[in-house]
């Protein structure tokens, strides 16, 4: 079966074709493999960079312009056009952006007379891992770190989620983006800041590790961002174009390490309590090379299997959305596609 994955929750237009072993949307196989036939992503960095962040209406306009060319490219690259199922991100995300993807999916489903399945974006990030390894063993502890979310989720089986904790304020990616802005590093902040951090000393600045010793599994990153702001105000570190440059690299490395410490500490504590067979990392921040390296090392020491997506599958893409559809038990296929709608605040666990 071939699944078309459509992702437009934020500022990346993602269209992918994924082939899985199940012969049809109704004949589901738990241990099936998925193969990415094409995974086209149209980035909007140039559009949003002058504003220092994503502008929702501009994002929607760019999705509208790019979505059809992306589909054409995806179909051409896959060299297969027989699509059995359309999977589209319903939420969470920016409402204007989500609406473009959902309406595009509905139009295709009507034209092609194919079923649609609506997908939670967070679930997409989690299932990016199944594209690498279809034999992930349950129970799985998932750390989802993106621009909009930071969550620790326990997964007992496909589609069965228990939210253990989440951020009470900024998401980890959001904190990376805001701190990058404070340091004058531009947009998108996370990848640029992590590049600067490579050249810095992570012990140069003494920054807090918020909520690290709290008994729960919640996170908070806004205080960490404020701690960086104070250092900027006290002129201990300035924007990147003011000397000494090394201070910016050092601050980037110190901030990054503070985030990594909290994420790893809480994940390990949850692992000790819930005893998962596998720990997975996912979301845009999972593209951070230092987080990948340190987390893999610490989890290997625990003797638990560790899984993370390929770097290019960490940030938003259509293949991860198709992957969720492939592994959905008893998928709820929308017969009357016209009723399908976006939900900017969609929750993974009610
Ligand atoms: O998952 P994603 O593509 O979109 C959301 O669902 O939010 O994640 C985007 C987030 C941004 O905040 C971006 O700065 C962050 O992921 N990010 C990174 C890196 N690459 C992307 N953060 C830290 N280090 C990176 N290498
Ligand atoms: Zn995302």
Short mmCIF file of C-alpha atoms and ligand atoms in Angstrom, two decimals:
data_model
loop_
_atom_site.label_atom_id
_atom_site.label_comp_id
_atom_site.label_asym_id
_atom_site.label_seq_id
_atom_site.Cartn_x
_atom_site.Cartn_y
_atom_site.Cartn_z
CA UNK A 1 0.00 0.00 0.00
CA UNK A 2 1.24 3.51 -0.77
CA UNK A 3 0.49 6.35 1.63
CA UNK A 4 0.68 10.03 0.74
CA UNK A 5 1.82 12.03 3.80
CA UNK A 6 0.98 15.74 3.96
CA UNK A 7 2.48 18.01 6.63
CA UNK A 8 1.87 21.78 6.90
CA UNK A 9 1.61 22.42 10.64
CA UNK A 10 4.21 25.19 10.82
CA UNK A 11 6.57 26.57 8.19
CA UNK A 12 7.72 23.49 6.28
CA UNK A 13 5.60 22.13 3.44
CA UNK A 14 6.16 18.37 3.52
CA UNK A 15 4.82 15.88 0.97
CA UNK A 16 5.97 12.26 0.98
CA UNK A 17 5.13 8.90 -0.51
CA UNK A 18 5.72 5.95 1.77
CA UNK A 19 5.21 2.32 0.83
CA UNK A 20 4.35 -0.18 3.57
CA UNK A 21 3.77 -3.96 3.63
CA UNK A 22 0.04 -3.86 4.49
CA UNK A 23 -1.91 -4.57 1.33
CA UNK A 24 -4.68 -2.09 2.16
CA UNK A 25 -5.63 0.49 4.81
CA UNK A 26 -7.88 -2.10 6.49
CA UNK A 27 -5.42 -5.02 6.60
CA UNK A 28 -2.96 -3.90 9.21
CA UNK A 29 0.36 -5.55 10.08
CA UNK A 30 2.16 -4.67 13.32
CA UNK A 31 5.65 -5.65 12.23
CA UNK A 32 5.58 -4.21 8.75
CA UNK A 33 8.35 -2.21 7.11
CA UNK A 34 7.94 1.21 5.55
CA UNK A 35 9.97 2.49 2.65
CA UNK A 36 10.24 6.17 1.81
CA UNK A 37 9.70 6.60 -1.94
CA UNK A 38 9.98 10.38 -1.82
CA UNK A 39 10.05 13.01 0.92
CA UNK A 40 9.87 16.57 -0.40
CA UNK A 41 10.25 19.49 2.00
CA UNK A 42 9.88 23.10 0.97
CA UNK A 43 11.44 25.36 3.60
CA UNK A 44 10.21 28.91 4.27
CA UNK A 45 13.31 30.12 6.11
CA UNK A 46 13.90 33.02 3.71
CA UNK A 47 10.33 34.29 4.15
CA UNK A 48 10.36 34.32 7.96
CA UNK A 49 14.01 35.22 8.62
CA UNK A 50 13.45 39.02 8.36
CA UNK A 51 10.79 38.73 11.12
CA UNK A 52 12.93 36.56 13.40
CA UNK A 53 10.18 33.91 13.66
CA UNK A 54 7.31 32.26 11.82
CA UNK A 55 4.53 34.65 10.69
CA UNK A 56 1.41 32.41 10.50
CA UNK A 57 -0.36 34.12 7.59
CA UNK A 58 2.80 34.30 5.50
CA UNK A 59 3.40 30.63 6.27
CA UNK A 60 -0.09 29.71 5.05
CA UNK A 61 0.38 31.72 1.86
CA UNK A 62 3.69 29.96 1.16
CA UNK A 63 2.14 26.52 1.83
CA UNK A 64 -0.61 27.35 -0.66
CA UNK A 65 1.97 28.29 -3.28
CA UNK A 66 4.30 25.35 -2.65
CA UNK A 67 2.04 22.43 -1.88
CA UNK A 68 1.14 21.43 -5.44
CA UNK A 69 4.70 21.71 -6.80
CA UNK A 70 5.82 19.59 -3.83
CA UNK A 71 3.20 16.94 -4.67
CA UNK A 72 4.25 16.88 -8.31
CA UNK A 73 7.88 16.49 -7.31
CA UNK A 74 7.05 13.74 -4.80
CA UNK A 75 5.04 11.78 -7.40
CA UNK A 76 7.76 12.19 -9.99
CA UNK A 77 10.54 11.11 -7.65
CA UNK A 78 8.60 8.10 -6.37
CA UNK A 79 7.85 6.98 -9.91
CA UNK A 80 4.58 5.55 -8.57
CA UNK A 81 1.24 7.26 -8.68
CA UNK A 82 -1.12 4.62 -7.31
CA UNK A 83 -1.93 6.05 -3.90
CA UNK A 84 -4.08 4.02 -1.50
CA UNK A 85 -4.40 6.36 1.47
CA UNK A 86 -3.91 10.06 2.25
CA UNK A 87 -2.52 10.96 5.70
CA UNK A 88 -2.61 14.61 6.74
CA UNK A 89 -1.61 16.53 9.86
CA UNK A 90 -4.72 17.71 11.71
CA UNK A 91 -2.83 19.48 14.55
CA UNK A 92 -1.36 20.77 16.77
CA UNK A 93 0.21 23.70 14.96
CA UNK A 94 -0.60 27.04 13.41
CA UNK A 95 -4.24 27.15 12.33
CA UNK A 96 -3.70 28.98 8.99
CA UNK A 97 -0.93 26.53 8.04
CA UNK A 98 -2.84 23.41 9.09
CA UNK A 99 -5.88 24.47 7.08
CA UNK A 100 -3.89 24.52 3.83
CA UNK A 101 -2.76 20.90 4.28
CA UNK A 102 -6.15 19.62 5.43
CA UNK A 103 -8.03 21.30 2.58
CA UNK A 104 -5.49 20.11 0.02
CA UNK A 105 -5.85 16.55 1.35
CA UNK A 106 -9.64 16.78 1.13
CA UNK A 107 -9.50 18.03 -2.45
CA UNK A 108 -7.18 15.17 -3.47
CA UNK A 109 -9.30 12.58 -1.67
CA UNK A 110 -12.41 13.83 -3.45
CA UNK A 111 -10.70 13.92 -6.83
CA UNK A 112 -9.00 10.53 -6.48
CA UNK A 113 -11.79 8.90 -4.39
CA UNK A 114 -9.29 7.76 -1.73
CA UNK A 115 -9.71 7.59 2.07
CA UNK A 116 -8.10 10.15 4.38
CA UNK A 117 -6.69 9.61 7.84
CA UNK A 118 -5.98 12.64 10.04
CA UNK A 119 -2.81 12.53 12.09
CA UNK A 120 -1.50 14.18 15.26
CA UNK A 121 1.77 15.97 14.49
CA UNK A 122 3.45 14.78 17.72
CA UNK A 123 2.62 11.21 16.80
CA UNK A 124 4.35 11.93 13.48
CA UNK A 125 7.55 12.92 15.26
CA UNK A 126 7.40 9.74 17.34
CA UNK A 127 6.80 7.49 14.31
CA UNK A 128 9.73 8.99 12.38
CA UNK A 129 11.61 6.38 14.42
CA UNK A 130 9.69 3.48 12.86
CA UNK A 131 10.92 4.58 9.44
CA UNK A 132 14.42 3.65 10.64
CA UNK A 133 13.56 0.57 12.62
CA UNK A 134 10.23 -1.26 12.31
CA UNK A 135 11.11 -3.60 15.18
CA UNK A 136 11.12 -1.13 18.08
CA UNK A 137 10.22 -2.99 21.26
CA UNK A 138 7.47 -1.82 23.63
CA UNK A 139 7.12 -0.34 26.18
CA UNK A 140 8.76 2.72 24.67
CA UNK A 141 9.67 5.91 26.50
CA UNK A 142 9.54 8.84 24.06
CA UNK A 143 11.21 12.19 24.56
CA UNK A 144 9.61 14.58 22.08
CA UNK A 145 11.49 17.86 21.75
CA UNK A 146 10.29 20.27 19.07
CA UNK A 147 9.66 23.97 18.59
CA UNK A 148 6.19 23.70 20.09
CA UNK A 149 6.44 20.75 22.47
CA UNK A 150 8.63 19.10 25.08
CA UNK A 151 6.99 15.93 26.35
CA UNK A 152 7.90 12.65 27.99
CA UNK A 153 5.47 10.01 26.79
CA UNK A 154 5.18 6.33 27.70
CA UNK A 155 3.96 4.14 24.84
CA UNK A 156 2.75 0.68 25.79
CA UNK A 157 1.83 -0.31 22.23
CA UNK A 158 1.14 1.27 18.85
CA UNK A 159 -1.13 4.27 19.45
CA UNK A 160 -1.26 3.83 23.27
CA UNK A 161 0.15 6.91 24.96
CA UNK A 162 0.56 8.04 28.56
CA UNK A 163 1.78 11.59 29.06
CA UNK A 164 4.33 11.56 31.91
CA UNK A 165 5.28 15.23 31.77
CA UNK A 166 5.62 18.26 29.55
CA UNK A 167 6.93 21.78 29.55
CA UNK A 168 5.08 24.30 31.66
CA UNK A 169 6.25 27.22 29.52
CA UNK A 170 8.65 27.35 26.56
CA UNK A 171 9.38 24.21 24.56
CA UNK A 172 13.06 23.25 24.25
CA UNK A 173 13.20 24.30 20.57
CA UNK A 174 11.45 27.57 21.38
CA UNK A 175 14.09 28.25 24.06
CA UNK A 176 16.87 27.56 21.52
CA UNK A 177 15.21 29.98 19.09
CA UNK A 178 14.70 32.73 21.70
CA UNK A 179 18.23 32.47 23.10
CA UNK A 180 19.65 32.55 19.56
CA UNK A 181 17.71 35.77 19.01
CA UNK A 182 19.07 37.28 22.27
CA UNK A 183 22.58 36.46 21.04
CA UNK A 184 21.86 38.05 17.66
CA UNK A 185 22.31 34.76 15.83
CA UNK A 186 19.27 35.13 13.59
CA UNK A 187 16.67 32.61 12.44
CA UNK A 188 16.23 29.66 12.61
CA UNK A 189 17.87 29.79 16.00
CA UNK A 190 18.30 26.14 16.99
CA UNK A 191 20.57 24.98 14.17
CA UNK A 192 22.66 28.20 14.23
CA UNK A 193 23.07 28.12 18.01
CA UNK A 194 24.15 24.48 17.92
CA UNK A 195 26.80 25.36 15.32
CA UNK A 196 28.17 28.12 17.57
CA UNK A 197 28.10 25.74 20.53
CA UNK A 198 30.52 23.42 18.73
CA UNK A 199 33.20 26.10 19.13
CA UNK A 200 32.33 27.05 22.71
CA UNK A 201 33.12 25.97 26.26
CA UNK A 202 29.99 24.60 27.93
CA UNK A 203 31.30 25.34 31.42
CA UNK A 204 32.04 29.01 30.70
CA UNK A 205 28.71 30.29 32.06
CA UNK A 206 26.96 29.00 35.13
CA UNK A 207 23.33 28.56 34.08
CA UNK A 208 20.41 26.97 35.99
CA UNK A 209 18.99 23.50 35.22
CA UNK A 210 15.29 24.35 35.83
CA UNK A 211 13.12 21.73 37.59
CA UNK A 212 15.83 19.09 37.25
CA UNK A 213 15.27 17.77 40.77
CA UNK A 214 11.47 18.09 40.84
CA UNK A 215 9.73 14.80 41.50
CA UNK A 216 7.49 15.11 38.41
CA UNK A 217 8.41 14.84 34.73
CA UNK A 218 7.53 18.40 33.77
CA UNK A 219 10.00 20.84 32.25
CA UNK A 220 10.47 24.62 32.27
CA UNK A 221 12.85 26.47 29.98
CA UNK A 222 11.73 30.10 30.22
CA UNK A 223 13.84 30.74 33.37
CA UNK A 224 16.91 29.46 31.55
CA UNK A 225 16.23 31.89 28.72
CA UNK A 226 15.86 34.72 31.29
CA UNK A 227 19.18 33.75 32.88
CA UNK A 228 20.82 34.23 29.46
CA UNK A 229 19.00 37.56 29.07
CA UNK A 230 20.51 38.81 32.37
CA UNK A 231 24.00 37.88 31.20
CA UNK A 232 23.36 39.80 27.97
CA UNK A 233 22.10 42.83 29.96
CA UNK A 234 25.12 42.70 32.25
CA UNK A 235 27.26 42.76 29.11
CA UNK A 236 28.83 39.43 29.97
CA UNK A 237 27.86 38.38 26.47
CA UNK A 238 26.66 40.49 23.56
CA UNK A 239 25.20 39.96 20.11
CA UNK A 240 27.45 37.97 17.82
CA UNK A 241 28.84 40.98 16.01
CA UNK A 242 30.22 42.59 19.16
CA UNK A 243 33.56 41.44 20.52
CA UNK A 244 34.65 39.15 22.06
CA UNK A 245 33.10 36.60 19.71
CA UNK A 246 34.16 33.64 21.80
CA UNK A 247 31.69 34.70 24.52
CA UNK A 248 28.80 33.98 22.16
CA UNK A 249 30.15 30.52 21.38
CA UNK A 250 30.65 29.88 25.09
CA UNK A 251 27.12 31.04 25.94
CA UNK A 252 25.68 28.89 23.13
CA UNK A 253 27.54 25.84 24.48
CA UNK A 254 26.60 26.59 28.12
CA UNK A 255 22.92 27.08 27.27
CA UNK A 256 22.80 23.97 25.07
CA UNK A 257 24.40 21.88 27.82
CA UNK A 258 21.89 23.14 30.42
CA UNK A 259 19.00 22.03 28.18
CA UNK A 260 20.64 18.68 27.44
CA UNK A 261 21.31 18.01 31.15
CA UNK A 262 17.65 18.55 32.07
CA UNK A 263 16.32 16.48 29.16
CA UNK A 264 18.64 13.53 29.82
CA UNK A 265 18.28 13.60 33.61
CA UNK A 266 14.48 13.51 33.49
CA UNK A 267 14.40 10.87 30.76
CA UNK A 268 16.68 8.60 32.76
CA UNK A 269 14.63 9.09 35.92
CA UNK A 270 11.46 8.18 34.00
CA UNK A 271 13.25 5.14 32.56
CA UNK A 272 14.16 3.95 36.06
CA UNK A 273 10.53 4.24 37.17
CA UNK A 274 8.74 2.88 34.08
CA UNK A 275 11.38 0.40 32.84
CA UNK A 276 10.90 0.74 29.06
CA UNK A 277 12.57 -1.65 26.65
CA UNK A 278 13.36 1.21 24.27
CA UNK A 279 13.90 4.95 24.64
CA UNK A 280 13.30 7.11 21.59
CA UNK A 281 14.21 10.70 20.89
CA UNK A 282 12.24 12.78 18.38
CA UNK A 283 11.21 16.26 17.21
CA UNK A 284 13.23 19.07 15.64
CA UNK A 285 15.64 19.42 18.59
CA UNK A 286 16.54 15.73 18.13
CA UNK A 287 18.61 17.00 15.17
CA UNK A 288 21.00 18.52 17.74
CA UNK A 289 24.22 16.55 17.42
CA UNK A 290 25.35 17.07 21.01
CA UNK A 291 21.99 15.93 22.42
CA UNK A 292 22.09 12.87 20.13
CA UNK A 293 25.60 11.97 21.22
CA UNK A 294 25.14 12.46 24.95
CA UNK A 295 21.75 10.79 25.09
CA UNK A 296 22.91 7.73 23.18
CA UNK A 297 25.91 7.36 25.48
CA UNK A 298 23.89 7.68 28.71
CA UNK A 299 21.11 5.35 27.59
CA UNK A 300 23.52 2.72 26.34
CA UNK A 301 25.05 2.78 29.83
CA UNK A 302 21.61 1.91 31.25
CA UNK A 303 21.39 -1.15 29.00
CA UNK A 304 18.17 0.09 27.35
CA UNK A 305 17.81 0.19 23.56
CA UNK A 306 18.03 3.67 22.11
CA UNK A 307 16.48 4.88 18.89
CA UNK A 308 16.48 8.24 17.12
CA UNK A 309 15.45 9.23 13.59
CA UNK A 310 17.92 10.15 10.85
CA UNK A 311 18.71 13.86 11.23
CA UNK A 312 16.68 14.77 8.15
CA UNK A 313 13.61 13.05 9.61
CA UNK A 314 13.76 14.93 12.94
CA UNK A 315 12.30 18.19 11.67
CA UNK A 316 8.83 18.40 10.09
CA UNK A 317 8.26 16.20 7.04
CA UNK A 318 5.50 14.27 5.28
CA UNK A 319 7.10 10.81 5.65
CA UNK A 320 6.63 10.81 9.43
CA UNK A 321 2.92 11.58 8.96
CA UNK A 322 2.55 8.69 6.50
CA UNK A 323 4.41 6.42 8.95
CA UNK A 324 1.76 7.01 11.65
CA UNK A 325 -0.93 5.97 9.18
CA UNK A 326 0.99 2.80 8.34
CA UNK A 327 1.11 1.70 11.98
CA UNK A 328 -2.42 2.77 13.02
CA UNK A 329 -4.39 -0.19 14.33
CA UNK A 330 -7.99 -0.12 13.10
CA UNK A 331 -7.53 3.20 11.32
CA UNK A 332 -10.50 5.53 11.39
CA UNK A 333 -10.80 6.34 7.72
CA UNK A 334 -12.81 9.41 6.91
CA UNK A 335 -15.50 8.45 4.45
CA UNK A 336 -17.01 11.89 4.24
CA UNK A 337 -13.84 13.92 3.79
CA UNK A 338 -15.71 17.21 3.76
CA UNK A 339 -16.13 17.03 7.55
CA UNK A 340 -12.41 16.74 8.24
CA UNK A 341 -11.04 19.84 9.95
CA UNK A 342 -7.79 21.16 11.43
CA UNK A 343 -7.34 21.51 15.20
CA UNK A 344 -4.52 23.86 16.23
CA UNK A 345 -4.69 22.59 19.84
CA UNK A 346 -5.06 18.88 19.17
CA UNK A 347 -3.86 16.76 22.11
CA UNK A 348 -2.16 13.38 21.83
CA UNK A 349 -3.54 12.27 25.20
CA UNK A 350 -6.92 13.62 26.26
O1 LIG B 1 9.75 19.59 15.02
P1 LIG B 1 10.09 20.87 14.37
O2 LIG B 1 10.64 20.84 12.97
O3 LIG B 1 8.85 21.80 14.36
C1 LIG B 1 7.91 21.81 15.40
O4 LIG B 1 7.10 20.87 15.44
O5 LIG B 1 8.01 22.72 16.24
O6 LIG B 1 11.11 21.58 15.34
C2 LIG B 1 11.62 22.85 15.08
C3 LIG B 1 12.47 23.23 16.26
C4 LIG B 1 12.92 24.69 16.18
O7 LIG B 1 12.68 25.30 17.43
C5 LIG B 1 14.39 24.57 15.87
O8 LIG B 1 15.15 25.64 16.37
C6 LIG B 1 14.74 23.27 16.56
O9 LIG B 1 13.65 22.43 16.30
N1 LIG B 1 15.99 22.70 16.01
C7 LIG B 1 17.12 22.56 16.72
C8 LIG B 1 18.08 22.02 15.84
N2 LIG B 1 17.50 21.85 14.62
C9 LIG B 1 16.21 22.26 14.75
N3 LIG B 1 17.39 22.84 18.00
C10 LIG B 1 18.63 22.59 18.44
N4 LIG B 1 19.62 22.09 17.67
C11 LIG B 1 19.39 21.79 16.37
N5 LIG B 1 20.37 21.28 15.62
ZN1 LIG B 2 7.25 19.33 14.40
#
